[in-house]
Structure formats: C-alpha cells, structure tokens
Amino acid sequence: MDWDDLNFAHIPIGVLSQVYESFSHQWDEEQAQETSVHYTPRTLARILVDEAFSGVDNRAEAVVLDPACGAGVFLVLAFRRLVHEHWKKVGNRPDTRAIQRILYRQLRGFEISESALRLSALALYITAIEVNGTQRPPRSLKFPRPLRGEVLFDFGHDNSDGKRGFVLGSLGDQVPAALNGTFDIVVTNPPWTRLRAGRNEVDGPKLVTEINAEFTAISRRALKARRWLGTADEYENPDHNPDFPFLWRATEWVRPGGLIAMALPARIILKQAGKGKEARDTLLRAVTVTGILNGSDLEKTPVWPNMDLPFMLLFARNAVPKPDHTFHFVTPIRENRLSSIGQFRVDYKSAEMVSVQEVIDKPWLLKALAVGTTLDVDVIERLPHNSVREFWRTEHLYSGEGYHLGAGLKQYPADHLVQLRDLEIPENGFGVPDDLEVWGVRHQRRTAHMPRNSKLYQPPLAIVPQAQGENRATPKAFLSLASALAFSQSFYGFSAAGAEQGDVISALIYLLVHSSLFQHFCLMRSSRQGASYRTILKEDIEGFPFQDPRKLPSEVRARILNLAQSLERNEQPWDEIDKLVFEICGLDEHDEVVVRDTVTYCGPYRSVRERAESPITPDISKSFCEYLEAMMQPLFGLTDQRVVVQPVDQDPGWGIPAWQFVTVAMSNRGSTNWRGFLTKITAEANKTGASRVVVRIPQGGGLLIGIINQQRFWTRSRAWLCSLHIEQNHLNAFPVEAK
Ligand SMILES: C[S@@+](CC[C@H](N)C(=O)[O-])C[C@H]1O[C@@H](n2cnc3c(N)ncnc32)[C@H](O)[C@@H]1O
C-alpha cells in the first residue's frame, strides 16, 4: 500500500477501519472470520458513541474503553467527542497539551491483532492533529510517548506462537484486574462469530468446549459480583458465542452506573428458548437495558456493508434494574431507497416501550414487535393456549423430522422405508404426486443414517416442508390419509395413526399450515423466520394453537375435510381456509385485518418488501379512509356528529408524490384548497425522517394527516393505529358543536 496516495487531511472517520477489514480478509480470510474482523460503519458507531455519552453526567471527564477496538473507529469518535466536551466545559478550544491529556488519560483500546492496533494508533494520531487548532510548528504536535502500553493494549500474545483460531484476549487474565470499575463508558463491537467445533479444534490453541467453559466462568464471575436476584452458578454461555462474555466482562470494567453500548447479533433478541433465552433474561435482570435498536430488518444492506447477520445496538447502564423497568425497543424498517445509501428511518410505530418482565414472560415479544406492531402482539395474546404439541402428547401420537440418508455416516437398517413411496415436492399443486418412486428404488439402498421410527410414516399423515416459500403459490404441507409415505429430513411429519378420526386431525394440520394465521404466527414467533433463515422449525408448528377437531360441530369437521380435498385438487380456496382457521382460533374480523396486513407487508422476502414500498393506489387510499372513518365514528356517536375522512388531491406535478394526505373533519366543514401548504409540509417532513405528520386545522377544522407514499403505511391496521393516536392526542381538534 502506498501511503503517499492518501491525503490525511481528508480521510473520514472509519476509513482506516475499512482498510483494516478489507486487508485482514485478503491476507488471511480464515483468521479474519474466526476473530470477527468486521468494522462497524461510521453511522452505527456514531449512534453507539453519542447515545453512550448522553447517559453520562460529567462528559468531559469520561473515561472510555473499547475492548475489541479493531482499527479504532469507536476510539476516534469518542476522542472527538471528548475534545468537544472539554471545549464546551472550559469555553476555550483545547490546546495540544489538553488534547494529549485526553488521549492518554481518557481513552483505552484492547485488541489481539497487531495490525489493527497499528491502524488504531494511526487513526488516533491523525485525529489528535485534526482536532488541534494550532498545527504550527509541526514540532509542537509531537506525541510525548507511544500509545502502545498506555492507551492501546495488545492482549493477543497467547496467540503469538503461531497457533491460530480464537484467543481469549481481552477476556483473559492478562487484562489487569486493577482496570475493573475504572471506565465510565465501554463502547464496542466485540467478536460475535460462534466458535465452531472441528475447525477451531484442529487449529485453535484450545478446544472450543474448553473456551466455552471459560466463557461461562467469566460470565458467572461477573454475575456473582452483582446484587441481582438470579443465581450465577446456573448461567451457561449460549452456543459458544463470544459476545455475551464481552458483555459480562464489560460490567466489570465499567464503574457502577456507567454506560455500556455494544453492537451485537440480533439473535440475542430473537431466541425463543433454551440457553439463548436464559442468557437474554439474565441480561435483562442483571443490567439496566435502556434501549435496543434492532437492525434485523436491515441485514445485508449498505447500512452495514458485508455484514450478513442481523444485528442490534444495545445500550445499558451498569446497575441492576428496578423490577418494573421498561426500555426503548426500536426497529427501523427497511426501505430500499434509504438502505441502499446506508440510511434508515425510525418510523413512529417502530419505537416501543417494553417492560423487562414482559419480555421475560413472553419470549416472543421482541420478535413480534420487530416484525409487527402492538396490534399483532394483541392477536398473538388472544390465541387459544392448547397447542399442536400438547394434543400430540396427550393423544400419544408420533411426529418428527424425516429420514436422514447420511451417506458416509454410520448406517442402520431401513427396511420399513424400502417399500414406501418417497415424497418429492411437485412442480405444481398442493397434493402428494401420484408418480412418486419407491424409496428403495430411488435411493438404491436398504439403510440410512437415521431411518427414524416406522410410526412416523404411517397414515393419516400431514407432512410439512421446512422451507415454506415466499408466497401462496408453493405448498406448505402435504396430506396422506390412506397410505404410508416416506419423507426426508427436509420435512416434519405429524402422524395421526391410531387416533379416532385421524383423517380430520391430519386434514386440520394440513389446513392450519396453509393459513395466513400460521404465516403470521411464524413471523411473530419463529426464531428462524426473519433472521437470515427462511425456514420454519418443528417447534413453530408445535406451538400453534390446536383445538381437538373431534369436539367441533360435525358441520365444521365436514368443512375441514372438504377444504383439504379442495386444496389437494389445487383449487386454492384461500379465503375459506383463512376464515375457518380464524374461526377455530376465536379471532374476529379486526384481528383478521391485522394478520392479513402483516403477512402482506412484513415478511422477510424481497417480493414482500417491494410491495410494501410501492406507492399506494386509489383503492388502497379509499380503504384506508373508510377504515379510519369507521374506527373513529363511534367517538362521535354520542354527540351526533359525523366524521369524514377524505383523500386530498395533489398537484398533478412531476412524478409520484413522496407523501399522500387525508383530512379528518366533521361532515359539515367545507373543503379547503391545500395545494401550496402540502408542498411546505412535505419539505419539512422530509427533513425530519418522519413517516407521518399530523397537522391541526385551525378553528376546529379537524386534522390534515400526511403519510409517506408507501403501501405499508396505508394498511387498515395503520388506519386503526392512526385512529388510536387521534383519540389519545387530537380529539380536541374536533369541538362539540352547539345545537
Ligand atoms: C467485530 S471487530 C470490531 C472492530 C472495531 N470495534 C470496529 O468496529 O471497527 C472485532 C475485533 O475484535 C478483535 N478481537 C477478536 N477476538 C478478540 C479478543 N478475544 N480480545 C480482543 N479483541 C478481539 C478482532 O481482531 C477484531 O478487530
């Protein structure tokens, strides 16, 4: 690299971090992957640093640590911020000595990579010069001592003998205990790449399981030091991930009441069960989380280039929270126009206050709010509690993943499979194809690594593919009422063999999985859907509500069988299926609206996102106005007033308007010409990144509401939320008229 090509007067923050990431991956891809070399984009790093500072009282004196500093993007931002805070506090621009004092006393970075530390040092030197108003004579800018050992620390020597893979680094014993409790802020993007058995174990300095045991020990030690209500001894580090240990270690480095701000994987909030959920619950109980910005909808966009995992930003205060603690949960939605230039909008419905206790009680809550709104949460809460899992258990029925051939792995006899027809997904239609080959012929074998129990394949049987596809054009399940059928591990099977009226039971599973409500349920609750994966888990089907169909009226049972047959014949009776499932689950027509809107506009698929962002049609605007009007009218019934919601015509100017408007007024108000005014409102609204503006019309003229011209904001659910907003905040825009 020729440094002469670079003009350091014009190098923006973050460039050196990018240099570091690209070079690390070019030099040694495997090591860069294993130690998580991914720089944090400047916008996200700045949010973390700014928010962390806003939580500290004596900002000019704050001492800041990044324990995995890479090429120093957080340190540089914190350095600039500290210089700014000193200036504000003292009233004069800090001189060379003051700047150097900040650098040597208030900033600390830990790393395991020598090259990263060199780039960090360079970035800090450049910043020190850049923020200095008196750059002449250059001699005066000389730094008194090297940064290494005083500001920047290399904790990678346990890796210096050429061994590769993950090292404990900042988490290990080399970091002096005397540093504990000395920082006001720990801001970082720690490594989050899960350690994998196999590759790391061959090359790595330690067995992955050994490192994980150390992760657990570090976490327990940090937890023991806290006065919280949980037991540290039961804590286990989830899934060999290094991120949680960094978080727990941060609680030791930060002084009590100090701030922790971290970029982390969004899996932390998406996990529904097991150690992942327990670790999240422990986090919520042991530190005061003040906010989470959930970036899971922004994965694989230029908001964070080259980052393929869903991410989140966590803000927490180093103190045990009060039992009724609540925090901000913010999920920016993905808009291609913005995310393609690395930006995002925080929509008014993307920010919620959630209580710690609720998140612990309802492990799906953050996932549901990440995808939908509080209306979706209400739907989920009102679903019946009996589940497929419970039904299968009490009826002693069989279910499971299909056979695993595992060529090359240990084999077991599969005689029960040899003569069965073997399921393949048909190109068209929703029924089991007639021309399936027999398993033994298709695979030319009599053994499998996991042949499974023969009960799994017995009819009546519903078989659900793990990959559910983007839309209703692809089958979500298959039904075999009369003959046994083999299916591979890409399917989950639910056999009702032996149960009374097993055909109705299987047919109901077949229909449930094809319903919008099931799609909605997976979007809200599946830890798979929406986060990198597009598949469902068996637990998603098992968690779905299930009423014993034998207890339903005979007319409903007949409908179940008829609809299942009709779908198998490819007649696609979607509305009837949805209606039946809503009915069985006891949901009303408003819930139906919420479910349909969310499924139509909030899925993790490109086709869904494109639809969500496309401009509204006159029909969509009409349906929004009608629904809003219908929701608001009951508020005016008592006073005998009638409310009217109408779209506002805009200048037929150039192109598609970025905003569309409606008025909400009493029926006896005359119409107004808004045209000039709309241009002004649009200009103001665009500056703020708002997605909705509400303007009060003087003299009881009601409201003018502007909404971004994207279909996702014009659904009936949004109209409902809008009516709730008006009811809570703007009812006095509609004075009661004297008769
Ligand atoms: C995800 S990167 C973030 C870098 C930097 N914070 C940024 O955003 O540009 C993680 C960094 O942690 C370093 N690292 C990995 N394991 C570490 C460990 N055990 N202790 C300290 N640093 C580590 C890697 O070398 C890498 O630079």
XYZ file of C-alpha atoms and ligand atoms in Angstrom, residues 17 20 35-40 66-74 110-113 116 166-171 188-191 246, ligand 1:
60
model
C -11.263 0.580 9.873
C -8.251 -2.993 8.183
C -11.776 -13.443 15.132
C -14.731 -11.488 13.680
C -12.900 -8.788 11.804
C -15.814 -6.640 10.663
C -15.561 -2.926 11.050
C -18.573 -1.026 12.324
C -13.194 -0.306 23.548
C -12.068 -3.842 24.452
C -12.053 -5.051 20.811
C -11.032 -1.827 19.153
C -10.060 -3.027 15.672
C -8.781 -0.018 13.759
C -10.258 2.316 16.331
C -13.461 3.733 14.894
C -15.090 3.973 18.345
C -7.678 -3.522 23.678
C -7.001 -5.847 20.752
C -5.423 -9.121 19.789
C -4.336 -8.054 16.331
C -5.384 -3.475 13.984
C -9.927 -17.709 18.766
C -7.929 -16.494 21.774
C -9.372 -15.121 24.991
C -7.511 -11.823 24.514
C -9.377 -9.072 26.386
C -11.400 -11.697 28.197
C -17.559 -1.751 21.342
C -18.415 -4.149 18.598
C -16.999 -7.329 20.119
C -16.378 -10.524 18.134
C -17.696 -9.476 26.385
C -16.129 -7.088 15.005
S -14.489 -6.466 15.036
C -14.787 -4.839 15.564
C -13.653 -3.943 15.394
C -13.924 -2.485 15.740
N -14.577 -2.335 17.015
C -14.721 -1.817 14.644
O -15.919 -1.735 14.733
O -14.136 -1.399 13.657
C -13.881 -7.342 16.338
C -12.442 -7.069 16.673
O -12.157 -7.805 17.828
C -10.857 -8.327 17.754
N -10.872 -9.497 18.639
C -11.271 -10.757 18.353
N -11.167 -11.523 19.450
C -10.725 -10.724 20.452
C -10.430 -10.941 21.809
N -10.592 -12.137 22.357
N -9.999 -9.894 22.539
C -9.860 -8.661 21.986
N -10.115 -8.406 20.703
C -10.540 -9.427 19.937
C -10.650 -8.647 16.291
O -9.268 -8.619 15.977
C -11.430 -7.501 15.640
O -10.594 -6.417 15.350
